[in-house]
Each structure stands twice: as structure tokens, then as C-alpha cells.
């Protein structure tokens, strides 16, 4: 809701905010309550902007009523493949054409490769890379 006014050039007029402030101040005085314009103004502006955006969205929206049980479009219908297949295709390193991506995505991804142990030469300089608390690098528990 915060981006719609900026994108559509919608803004609340100062006169409308002032009119609402005067009205709220008069109501507060009738009830014998304190009224701080500095606290009320941001709330009034935010409320009026929210109402304006919702009115704009309602005027521009197209609502499609669907009866219960009617077949709805699934992501697969819209995208041509399941989201999982598309994600796997996007992550694959193949240079296969986009049309073949859903078929290639059906194959399971290869297992991750183990991380190689550091070379023995790196272990010689222990003073610069000594592990804290007596632990040793490269060991598993």
C-alpha cells in the first residue's frame, strides 16, 4: 500500500488534512480532551492516504468470482512446469535451451562434492592459523 501512491501519483491534499484536523480538534474540545496537532497530523495523513489508496484500488480492480469446485489454474498451468522443476532448472549449470529446462529438471541433482582437506604445507605455519582452545583444523567429531 505504501508504493501505490508514489507509483500512481496519488497524494492527500493539505486542505483535506487541515479540514480533518479542525474537525477532530473541535470534537476533542467538546469532550474536554487535549488535542496535539503535532501528534494527530501524521495519523490523519496516513489514514487519509490509506483510504485514498484503497478507494483507488477498488475502482481499478477487476474481481473474478469463481464458484466452489471450479477448476482453477495451477502454477504448472501458468508456468509450464512445477515451481520445483523451474528452480532446479535455474540452478543447473547446463547450457541447455529454456524449452528443455523442465525435462532436464526432472533428473535428481548430483550429490554435493566433499570439501578437500587442506594441504599439509598449510599445517606447518601453526602460529598464524592455530585454532582456538586446543581444537585441530580438519578433524571431525
Tab-separated table of N, CA, C and O in Angstrom, residues 13-131:
chain	number	residue	atom	x	y	z
A	13	UNK	N	-4.544	16.016	-0.226
A	13	UNK	CA	-4.408	17.477	-0.279
A	13	UNK	C	-4.249	18.042	1.132
A	13	UNK	O	-4.791	17.513	2.100
A	14	UNK	N	-3.486	19.113	1.214
A	14	UNK	CA	-3.273	19.774	2.515
A	14	UNK	C	-4.586	20.309	3.075
A	14	UNK	O	-4.820	20.286	4.279
A	15	UNK	N	-5.453	20.796	2.173
A	15	UNK	CA	-6.736	21.339	2.626
A	15	UNK	C	-7.587	20.256	3.285
A	15	UNK	O	-8.237	20.504	4.308
A	16	UNK	N	-7.572	19.058	2.706
A	16	UNK	CA	-8.353	17.957	3.284
A	16	UNK	C	-7.818	17.586	4.663
A	16	UNK	O	-8.592	17.335	5.590
A	17	UNK	N	-6.490	17.576	4.805
A	17	UNK	CA	-5.890	17.259	6.098
A	17	UNK	C	-6.236	18.341	7.110
A	17	UNK	O	-6.602	18.047	8.257
A	18	UNK	N	-6.135	19.595	6.696
A	18	UNK	CA	-6.466	20.712	7.595
A	18	UNK	C	-7.916	20.642	8.038
A	18	UNK	O	-8.226	20.866	9.217
A	19	UNK	N	-8.829	20.363	7.098
A	19	UNK	CA	-10.249	20.257	7.436
A	19	UNK	C	-10.476	19.156	8.473
A	19	UNK	O	-11.229	19.337	9.431
A	20	UNK	N	-9.829	18.033	8.296
A	20	UNK	CA	-9.980	16.919	9.235
A	20	UNK	C	-9.384	17.270	10.588
A	20	UNK	O	-9.953	16.942	11.635
A	21	UNK	N	-8.246	17.976	10.595
A	21	UNK	CA	-7.634	18.410	11.854
A	21	UNK	C	-8.569	19.344	12.630
A	21	UNK	O	-8.738	19.203	13.840
A	22	UNK	N	-9.160	20.311	11.936
A	22	UNK	CA	-10.071	21.256	12.574
A	22	UNK	C	-11.268	20.514	13.158
A	22	UNK	O	-11.689	20.774	14.295
A	23	UNK	N	-11.789	19.565	12.409
A	23	UNK	CA	-12.938	18.785	12.868
A	23	UNK	C	-12.579	17.971	14.117
A	23	UNK	O	-13.328	17.945	15.096
A	24	UNK	N	-11.428	17.307	14.095
A	24	UNK	CA	-11.022	16.498	15.247
A	24	UNK	C	-10.711	17.376	16.463
A	24	UNK	O	-11.011	17.001	17.598
A	25	UNK	N	-10.146	18.557	16.224
A	25	UNK	CA	-9.841	19.462	17.324
A	25	UNK	C	-11.139	19.944	17.979
A	25	UNK	O	-11.239	20.009	19.211
A	26	UNK	N	-12.136	20.255	17.175
A	26	UNK	CA	-13.427	20.700	17.714
A	26	UNK	C	-14.083	19.591	18.531
A	26	UNK	O	-14.641	19.840	19.608
A	27	UNK	N	-13.997	18.358	18.047
A	27	UNK	CA	-14.569	17.226	18.781
A	27	UNK	C	-13.851	17.022	20.109
A	27	UNK	O	-14.480	16.748	21.137
A	28	UNK	N	-12.521	17.147	20.096
A	28	UNK	CA	-11.745	16.981	21.327
A	28	UNK	C	-12.099	18.069	22.338
A	28	UNK	O	-12.210	17.796	23.548
A	29	UNK	N	-12.282	19.299	21.877
A	29	UNK	CA	-12.626	20.398	22.779
A	29	UNK	C	-14.000	20.184	23.397
A	29	UNK	O	-14.205	20.477	24.577
A	30	UNK	N	-14.948	19.669	22.612
A	30	UNK	CA	-16.290	19.405	23.133
A	30	UNK	C	-16.250	18.342	24.232
A	30	UNK	O	-17.021	18.400	25.177
A	31	UNK	N	-15.355	17.393	24.099
A	31	UNK	CA	-15.235	16.323	25.091
A	31	UNK	C	-14.306	16.714	26.237
A	31	UNK	O	-14.151	15.964	27.187
A	32	UNK	N	-13.682	17.874	26.133
A	32	UNK	CA	-12.769	18.338	27.171
A	32	UNK	C	-11.433	17.607	27.156
A	32	UNK	O	-10.763	17.518	28.175
A	33	UNK	N	-11.030	17.094	26.007
A	33	UNK	CA	-9.775	16.357	25.872
A	33	UNK	C	-8.697	17.258	25.296
A	33	UNK	O	-8.982	18.243	24.623
A	34	UNK	N	-7.461	16.876	25.558
A	34	UNK	CA	-6.335	17.595	24.964
A	34	UNK	C	-6.195	17.170	23.512
A	34	UNK	O	-6.492	16.039	23.148
A	35	UNK	N	-5.717	18.104	22.705
A	35	UNK	CA	-5.519	17.815	21.281
A	35	UNK	C	-4.169	18.369	20.873
A	35	UNK	O	-3.920	19.561	20.979
A	36	UNK	N	-3.283	17.484	20.433
A	36	UNK	CA	-1.965	17.901	19.957
A	36	UNK	C	-1.917	17.701	18.450
A	36	UNK	O	-1.924	16.566	17.968
A	37	UNK	N	-1.881	18.810	17.750
A	37	UNK	CA	-1.855	18.748	16.286
A	37	UNK	C	-0.629	17.992	15.780
A	37	UNK	O	-0.711	17.232	14.821
A	38	UNK	N	0.506	18.164	16.453
A	38	UNK	CA	1.743	17.508	16.013
A	38	UNK	C	1.640	15.986	16.085
A	38	UNK	O	2.300	15.286	15.324
A	39	UNK	N	0.815	15.471	16.992
A	39	UNK	CA	0.618	14.022	17.083
A	39	UNK	C	-0.497	13.552	16.150
A	39	UNK	O	-0.444	12.452	15.613
A	40	UNK	N	-1.502	14.376	15.974
A	40	UNK	CA	-2.665	13.979	15.186
A	40	UNK	C	-2.412	14.062	13.682
A	40	UNK	O	-2.912	13.235	12.916
A	41	UNK	N	-1.636	15.060	13.237
A	41	UNK	CA	-1.431	15.273	11.804
A	41	UNK	C	-0.883	14.027	11.091
A	41	UNK	O	-1.452	13.609	10.075
A	42	UNK	N	0.216	13.399	11.561
A	42	UNK	CA	0.719	12.225	10.839
A	42	UNK	C	-0.283	11.074	10.777
A	42	UNK	O	-0.393	10.389	9.763
A	43	UNK	N	-1.043	10.899	11.876
A	43	UNK	CA	-2.051	9.822	11.869
A	43	UNK	C	-3.167	10.123	10.875
A	43	UNK	O	-3.624	9.235	10.160
A	44	UNK	N	-3.592	11.365	10.834
A	44	UNK	CA	-4.663	11.748	9.902
A	44	UNK	C	-4.184	11.601	8.460
A	44	UNK	O	-4.904	11.057	7.610
A	45	UNK	N	-2.969	12.089	8.175
A	45	UNK	CA	-2.432	11.963	6.814
A	45	UNK	C	-2.325	10.492	6.402
A	45	UNK	O	-2.690	10.127	5.284
A	46	UNK	N	-1.828	9.645	7.310
A	46	UNK	CA	-1.683	8.220	6.995
A	46	UNK	C	-3.046	7.567	6.750
A	46	UNK	O	-3.212	6.793	5.808
A	47	UNK	N	-4.030	7.889	7.605
A	47	UNK	CA	-5.360	7.314	7.452
A	47	UNK	C	-6.014	7.775	6.144
A	47	UNK	O	-6.597	6.968	5.415
A	48	UNK	N	-5.892	9.049	5.834
A	48	UNK	CA	-6.499	9.571	4.607
A	48	UNK	C	-5.811	8.982	3.372
A	48	UNK	O	-6.478	8.662	2.382
A	49	UNK	N	-4.494	8.825	3.428
A	49	UNK	CA	-3.773	8.222	2.300
A	49	UNK	C	-4.182	6.765	2.117
A	49	UNK	O	-4.408	6.306	1.005
A	50	UNK	N	-4.297	6.032	3.230
A	50	UNK	CA	-4.707	4.624	3.157
A	50	UNK	C	-6.102	4.504	2.533
A	50	UNK	O	-6.334	3.670	1.665
A	51	UNK	N	-7.023	5.348	2.967
A	51	UNK	CA	-8.378	5.325	2.407
A	51	UNK	C	-8.365	5.667	0.922
A	51	UNK	O	-9.070	5.041	0.128
A	52	UNK	N	-7.544	6.668	0.537
A	52	UNK	CA	-7.462	7.062	-0.865
A	52	UNK	C	-6.915	5.913	-1.718
A	52	UNK	O	-7.432	5.636	-2.805
A	53	UNK	N	-5.886	5.241	-1.233
A	53	UNK	CA	-5.294	4.124	-1.981
A	53	UNK	C	-6.287	2.982	-2.104
A	53	UNK	O	-6.449	2.400	-3.185
A	54	UNK	N	-6.964	2.647	-1.021
A	54	UNK	CA	-7.949	1.561	-1.080
A	54	UNK	C	-9.099	1.901	-2.030
A	54	UNK	O	-9.573	1.036	-2.766
A	55	UNK	N	-9.542	3.148	-2.018
A	55	UNK	CA	-10.588	3.575	-2.962
A	55	UNK	C	-10.089	3.469	-4.402
A	55	UNK	O	-10.810	3.015	-5.287
A	56	UNK	N	-8.838	3.887	-4.634
A	56	UNK	CA	-8.262	3.807	-5.978
A	56	UNK	C	-8.156	2.351	-6.426
A	56	UNK	O	-8.523	2.026	-7.561
A	57	UNK	N	-7.672	1.490	-5.531
A	57	UNK	CA	-7.557	0.067	-5.876
A	57	UNK	C	-8.921	-0.551	-6.164
A	57	UNK	O	-9.076	-1.344	-7.093
A	58	UNK	N	-9.920	-0.177	-5.364
A	58	UNK	CA	-11.255	-0.711	-5.570
A	58	UNK	C	-11.814	-0.266	-6.934
A	58	UNK	O	-12.443	-1.043	-7.635
A	59	UNK	N	-11.539	0.977	-7.319
A	59	UNK	CA	-12.031	1.478	-8.605
A	59	UNK	C	-11.325	0.800	-9.777
A	59	UNK	O	-11.926	0.592	-10.832
A	60	UNK	N	-10.057	0.437	-9.605
A	60	UNK	CA	-9.266	-0.138	-10.702
A	60	UNK	C	-9.278	-1.662	-10.731
A	60	UNK	O	-8.866	-2.257	-11.720
A	61	UNK	N	-9.717	-2.292	-9.659
A	61	UNK	CA	-9.632	-3.752	-9.543
A	61	UNK	C	-10.658	-4.448	-10.428
A	61	UNK	O	-11.746	-3.950	-10.668
A	62	UNK	N	-10.270	-5.599	-10.902
A	62	UNK	CA	-11.179	-6.485	-11.619
A	62	UNK	C	-11.314	-7.742	-10.782
A	62	UNK	O	-10.326	-8.431	-10.513
A	63	UNK	N	-12.514	-8.039	-10.357
A	63	UNK	CA	-12.753	-9.179	-9.490
A	63	UNK	C	-13.437	-10.266	-10.297
A	63	UNK	O	-14.439	-10.024	-10.976
A	64	UNK	N	-12.896	-11.457	-10.216
A	64	UNK	CA	-13.458	-12.597	-10.922
A	64	UNK	C	-14.008	-13.562	-9.881
A	64	UNK	O	-13.268	-14.087	-9.058
A	65	UNK	N	-15.325	-13.754	-9.893
A	65	UNK	CA	-15.950	-14.682	-8.966
A	65	UNK	C	-15.826	-16.096	-9.511
A	65	UNK	O	-16.120	-16.348	-10.682
A	66	UNK	N	-15.398	-17.004	-8.657
A	66	UNK	CA	-15.229	-18.394	-9.043
A	66	UNK	C	-16.096	-19.242	-8.139
A	66	UNK	O	-16.054	-19.107	-6.919
A	67	UNK	N	-16.899	-20.090	-8.734
A	67	UNK	CA	-17.754	-20.976	-7.960
A	67	UNK	C	-16.902	-22.053	-7.299
A	67	UNK	O	-15.908	-22.507	-7.873
A	68	UNK	N	-17.288	-22.482	-6.106
A	68	UNK	CA	-16.528	-23.559	-5.454
A	68	UNK	C	-16.521	-24.816	-6.320
A	68	UNK	O	-17.523	-25.163	-6.937
A	69	UNK	N	-15.390	-25.452	-6.388
A	69	UNK	CA	-15.265	-26.684	-7.155
A	69	UNK	C	-14.843	-26.480	-8.597
A	69	UNK	O	-14.529	-27.439	-9.284
A	70	UNK	N	-14.877	-25.228	-9.081
A	70	UNK	CA	-14.412	-24.977	-10.443
A	70	UNK	C	-12.913	-25.193	-10.505
A	70	UNK	O	-12.199	-24.916	-9.562
A	71	UNK	N	-12.469	-25.677	-11.636
A	71	UNK	CA	-11.034	-25.889	-11.817
A	71	UNK	C	-10.335	-24.543	-11.886
A	71	UNK	O	-10.732	-23.662	-12.641
A	72	UNK	N	-9.322	-24.395	-11.058
A	72	UNK	CA	-8.542	-23.167	-11.076
A	72	UNK	C	-7.209	-23.452	-11.745
A	72	UNK	O	-6.742	-24.580	-11.769
A	73	UNK	N	-6.596	-22.412	-12.268
A	73	UNK	CA	-5.284	-22.576	-12.870
A	73	UNK	C	-4.268	-22.871	-11.780
A	73	UNK	O	-4.263	-22.241	-10.728
A	74	UNK	N	-3.423	-23.822	-12.036
A	74	UNK	CA	-2.357	-24.153	-11.101
A	74	UNK	C	-1.079	-23.463	-11.567
A	74	UNK	O	-0.988	-23.028	-12.718
A	75	UNK	N	-0.083	-23.380	-10.708
A	75	UNK	CA	1.190	-22.804	-11.147
A	75	UNK	C	1.765	-23.545	-12.353
A	75	UNK	O	2.365	-22.938	-13.232
A	76	UNK	N	1.564	-24.855	-12.399
A	76	UNK	CA	2.063	-25.633	-13.531
A	76	UNK	C	1.385	-25.205	-14.831
A	76	UNK	O	2.022	-25.157	-15.880
A	77	UNK	N	0.075	-24.891	-14.771
A	77	UNK	CA	-0.649	-24.431	-15.960
A	77	UNK	C	-0.085	-23.100	-16.450
A	77	UNK	O	0.078	-22.882	-17.649
A	78	UNK	N	0.219	-22.224	-15.529
A	78	UNK	CA	0.683	-20.888	-15.886
A	78	UNK	C	2.134	-20.912	-16.349
A	78	UNK	O	2.498	-20.296	-17.345
A	79	UNK	N	2.986	-21.642	-15.606
A	79	UNK	CA	4.425	-21.616	-15.864
A	79	UNK	C	4.905	-22.684	-16.839
A	79	UNK	O	6.023	-22.604	-17.337
A	80	UNK	N	4.103	-23.713	-17.059
A	80	UNK	CA	4.513	-24.787	-17.958
A	80	UNK	C	5.309	-25.881	-17.262
A	80	UNK	O	5.662	-26.877	-17.871
A	81	UNK	N	5.616	-25.713	-15.991
A	81	UNK	CA	6.334	-26.695	-15.193
A	81	UNK	C	6.092	-26.349	-13.730
A	81	UNK	O	5.643	-25.245	-13.411
A	82	UNK	N	6.405	-27.290	-12.846
A	82	UNK	CA	6.214	-27.017	-11.428
A	82	UNK	C	7.274	-26.026	-10.955
A	82	UNK	O	8.358	-25.934	-11.542
A	83	UNK	N	6.987	-25.271	-9.899
A	83	UNK	CA	7.991	-24.344	-9.377
A	83	UNK	C	9.291	-25.053	-9.001
A	83	UNK	O	10.379	-24.517	-9.183
A	84	UNK	N	9.190	-26.282	-8.482
A	84	UNK	CA	10.386	-27.035	-8.116
A	84	UNK	C	11.235	-27.343	-9.350
A	84	UNK	O	12.463	-27.227	-9.322
A	85	UNK	N	10.560	-27.741	-10.440
A	85	UNK	CA	11.293	-28.034	-11.673
A	85	UNK	C	11.966	-26.777	-12.227
A	85	UNK	O	13.112	-26.825	-12.677
A	86	UNK	N	11.266	-25.654	-12.172
A	86	UNK	CA	11.840	-24.405	-12.664
A	86	UNK	C	13.023	-23.959	-11.808
A	86	UNK	O	14.025	-23.470	-12.325
A	87	UNK	N	12.907	-24.144	-10.491
A	87	UNK	CA	14.010	-23.765	-9.606
A	87	UNK	C	15.227	-24.641	-9.881
A	87	UNK	O	16.357	-24.149	-9.943
A	88	UNK	N	15.009	-25.952	-10.062
A	88	UNK	CA	16.122	-26.843	-10.351
A	88	UNK	C	16.765	-26.483	-11.685
A	88	UNK	O	17.987	-26.518	-11.823
A	89	UNK	N	15.953	-26.127	-12.667
A	89	UNK	CA	16.491	-25.756	-13.971
A	89	UNK	C	17.302	-24.464	-13.875
A	89	UNK	O	18.338	-24.327	-14.523
A	90	UNK	N	16.847	-23.539	-13.047
A	90	UNK	CA	17.568	-22.281	-12.900
A	90	UNK	C	18.903	-22.487	-12.195
A	90	UNK	O	19.866	-21.780	-12.457
A	91	UNK	N	18.954	-23.470	-11.304
A	91	UNK	CA	20.185	-23.727	-10.564
A	91	UNK	C	21.158	-24.627	-11.316
A	91	UNK	O	22.327	-24.708	-10.955
A	92	UNK	N	20.668	-25.319	-12.321
A	92	UNK	CA	21.552	-26.237	-13.040
A	92	UNK	C	22.595	-25.452	-13.822
A	92	UNK	O	22.390	-24.314	-14.230
A	93	UNK	N	23.728	-26.086	-14.035
A	93	UNK	CA	24.813	-25.423	-14.763
A	93	UNK	C	24.797	-25.772	-16.236
A	93	UNK	O	25.701	-25.380	-16.972
A	94	UNK	N	23.785	-26.507	-16.664
A	94	UNK	CA	23.673	-26.856	-18.081
A	94	UNK	C	23.405	-25.605	-18.900
A	94	UNK	O	22.758	-24.667	-18.455
A	95	UNK	N	23.897	-25.612	-20.128
A	95	UNK	CA	23.590	-24.531	-21.059
A	95	UNK	C	22.477	-24.965	-21.995
A	95	UNK	O	22.419	-24.552	-23.147
A	96	UNK	N	21.590	-25.814	-21.488
A	96	UNK	CA	20.501	-26.338	-22.303
A	96	UNK	C	19.517	-25.219	-22.617
A	96	UNK	O	19.358	-24.277	-21.848
A	97	UNK	N	18.821	-25.291	-23.755
A	97	UNK	CA	17.826	-24.274	-24.089
A	97	UNK	C	16.702	-24.257	-23.059
A	97	UNK	O	16.432	-25.227	-22.389
A	98	UNK	N	16.047	-23.109	-22.944
A	98	UNK	CA	14.985	-22.936	-21.957
A	98	UNK	C	13.834	-23.898	-22.184
A	98	UNK	O	13.181	-24.320	-21.249
A	99	UNK	N	13.566	-24.297	-23.424
A	99	UNK	CA	12.460	-25.206	-23.693
A	99	UNK	C	12.725	-26.581	-23.108
A	99	UNK	O	11.805	-27.293	-22.735
A	100	UNK	N	13.967	-26.985	-23.002
A	100	UNK	CA	14.289	-28.297	-22.470
A	100	UNK	C	14.472	-28.263	-20.958
A	100	UNK	O	14.667	-29.295	-20.346
A	101	UNK	N	14.397	-27.107	-20.333
A	101	UNK	CA	14.652	-26.986	-18.904
A	101	UNK	C	13.717	-27.832	-18.048
A	101	UNK	O	14.189	-28.508	-17.147
A	102	UNK	N	12.383	-27.847	-18.280
A	102	UNK	CA	11.539	-28.672	-17.428
A	102	UNK	C	11.887	-30.160	-17.519
A	102	UNK	O	11.855	-30.864	-16.532
A	103	UNK	N	12.244	-30.651	-18.703
A	103	UNK	CA	12.585	-32.061	-18.835
A	103	UNK	C	13.896	-32.355	-18.128
A	103	UNK	O	14.043	-33.386	-17.475
A	104	UNK	N	14.862	-31.452	-18.226
A	104	UNK	CA	16.149	-31.665	-17.576
A	104	UNK	C	16.012	-31.571	-16.066
A	104	UNK	O	16.773	-32.184	-15.326
A	105	UNK	N	15.050	-30.807	-15.598
A	105	UNK	CA	14.878	-30.623	-14.170
A	105	UNK	C	14.323	-31.868	-13.496
A	105	UNK	O	14.417	-32.008	-12.290
A	106	UNK	N	13.746	-32.794	-14.250
A	106	UNK	CA	13.173	-33.982	-13.659
A	106	UNK	C	14.255	-34.892	-13.087
A	106	UNK	O	13.996	-35.660	-12.177
A	107	UNK	N	15.478	-34.842	-13.606
A	107	UNK	CA	16.563	-35.666	-13.085
A	107	UNK	C	17.009	-35.109	-11.741
A	107	UNK	O	17.048	-33.905	-11.541
A	108	UNK	N	17.336	-36.010	-10.787
A	108	UNK	CA	17.761	-35.519	-9.474
A	108	UNK	C	19.117	-34.823	-9.573
A	108	UNK	O	19.955	-35.194	-10.385
A	109	UNK	N	19.325	-33.814	-8.749
A	109	UNK	CA	20.597	-33.098	-8.797
A	109	UNK	C	21.724	-33.985	-8.269
A	109	UNK	O	21.489	-34.871	-7.458
A	110	UNK	N	22.957	-33.755	-8.736
A	110	UNK	CA	24.063	-34.582	-8.259
A	110	UNK	C	24.339	-34.296	-6.790
A	110	UNK	O	24.075	-33.201	-6.306
A	111	UNK	N	24.871	-35.290	-6.051
A	111	UNK	CA	25.154	-35.062	-4.635
A	111	UNK	C	26.287	-34.050	-4.488
A	111	UNK	O	27.131	-33.929	-5.367
A	112	UNK	N	26.320	-33.330	-3.375
A	112	UNK	CA	27.379	-32.354	-3.186
A	112	UNK	C	28.733	-33.045	-3.051
A	112	UNK	O	28.832	-34.134	-2.505
A	113	UNK	N	29.761	-32.387	-3.555
A	113	UNK	CA	31.114	-32.931	-3.502
A	113	UNK	C	31.720	-32.631	-2.141
A	113	UNK	O	31.499	-31.563	-1.587
A	114	UNK	N	32.506	-33.575	-1.576
A	114	UNK	CA	33.131	-33.313	-0.279
A	114	UNK	C	34.204	-32.229	-0.409
A	114	UNK	O	34.831	-32.083	-1.452
A	115	UNK	N	34.391	-31.483	0.645
A	115	UNK	CA	35.393	-30.430	0.671
A	115	UNK	C	36.746	-31.076	0.916
A	115	UNK	O	36.904	-31.851	1.867
A	116	UNK	N	37.748	-30.798	0.061
A	116	UNK	CA	39.047	-31.435	0.255
A	116	UNK	C	39.732	-30.902	1.506
A	116	UNK	O	39.545	-29.764	1.907
A	117	UNK	N	40.538	-31.763	2.123
A	117	UNK	CA	41.290	-31.380	3.315
A	117	UNK	C	42.377	-30.398	2.922
A	117	UNK	O	42.885	-30.434	1.795
A	118	UNK	N	42.762	-29.493	3.824
A	118	UNK	CA	43.816	-28.536	3.486
A	118	UNK	C	45.135	-29.261	3.276
A	118	UNK	O	45.396	-30.295	3.889
A	119	UNK	N	45.987	-28.749	2.388
A	119	UNK	CA	47.266	-29.398	2.142
A	119	UNK	C	48.147	-29.379	3.385
A	119	UNK	O	47.993	-28.544	4.257
A	120	UNK	N	49.099	-30.318	3.452
A	120	UNK	CA	49.963	-30.448	4.616
A	120	UNK	C	50.836	-29.212	4.805
A	120	UNK	O	51.198	-28.867	5.924
A	121	UNK	N	51.186	-28.504	3.743
A	121	UNK	CA	52.032	-27.320	3.836
A	121	UNK	C	51.349	-26.225	4.646
A	121	UNK	O	52.009	-25.457	5.342
A	122	UNK	N	50.024	-26.150	4.596
A	122	UNK	CA	49.307	-25.125	5.345
A	122	UNK	C	49.356	-25.404	6.833
A	122	UNK	O	49.276	-24.500	7.650
A	123	UNK	N	49.529	-26.655	7.232
A	123	UNK	CA	49.561	-27.012	8.641
A	123	UNK	C	50.896	-26.666	9.276
A	123	UNK	O	51.012	-26.646	10.502
A	124	UNK	N	51.935	-26.397	8.480
A	124	UNK	CA	53.250	-26.097	9.022
A	124	UNK	C	53.268	-24.768	9.753
A	124	UNK	O	53.964	-24.618	10.752
A	125	UNK	N	52.559	-23.781	9.275
A	125	UNK	CA	52.557	-22.464	9.900
A	125	UNK	C	51.422	-22.400	10.915
A	125	UNK	O	50.402	-21.777	10.714
A	126	UNK	N	51.622	-23.066	12.053
A	126	UNK	CA	50.572	-23.163	13.058
A	126	UNK	C	50.395	-21.878	13.845
A	126	UNK	O	49.334	-21.596	14.357
A	127	UNK	N	51.445	-21.086	13.955
A	127	UNK	CA	51.340	-19.876	14.773
A	127	UNK	C	50.364	-18.876	14.169
A	127	UNK	O	49.668	-18.170	14.886
A	128	UNK	N	50.298	-18.792	12.841
A	128	UNK	CA	49.415	-17.823	12.191
A	128	UNK	C	47.987	-18.320	12.105
A	128	UNK	O	47.056	-17.531	12.047
A	129	UNK	N	47.797	-19.646	12.058
A	129	UNK	CA	46.441	-20.164	11.881
A	129	UNK	C	46.090	-21.201	12.931
A	129	UNK	O	45.371	-22.147	12.642
A	130	UNK	N	46.599	-21.064	14.143
A	130	UNK	CA	46.296	-22.030	15.187
A	130	UNK	C	44.835	-21.903	15.595
A	130	UNK	O	44.329	-20.809	15.776
A	131	UNK	N	44.155	-23.032	15.730
A	131	UNK	CA	42.747	-22.979	16.126
A	131	UNK	C	42.631	-22.603	17.602
A	131	UNK	O	43.524	-22.893	18.392
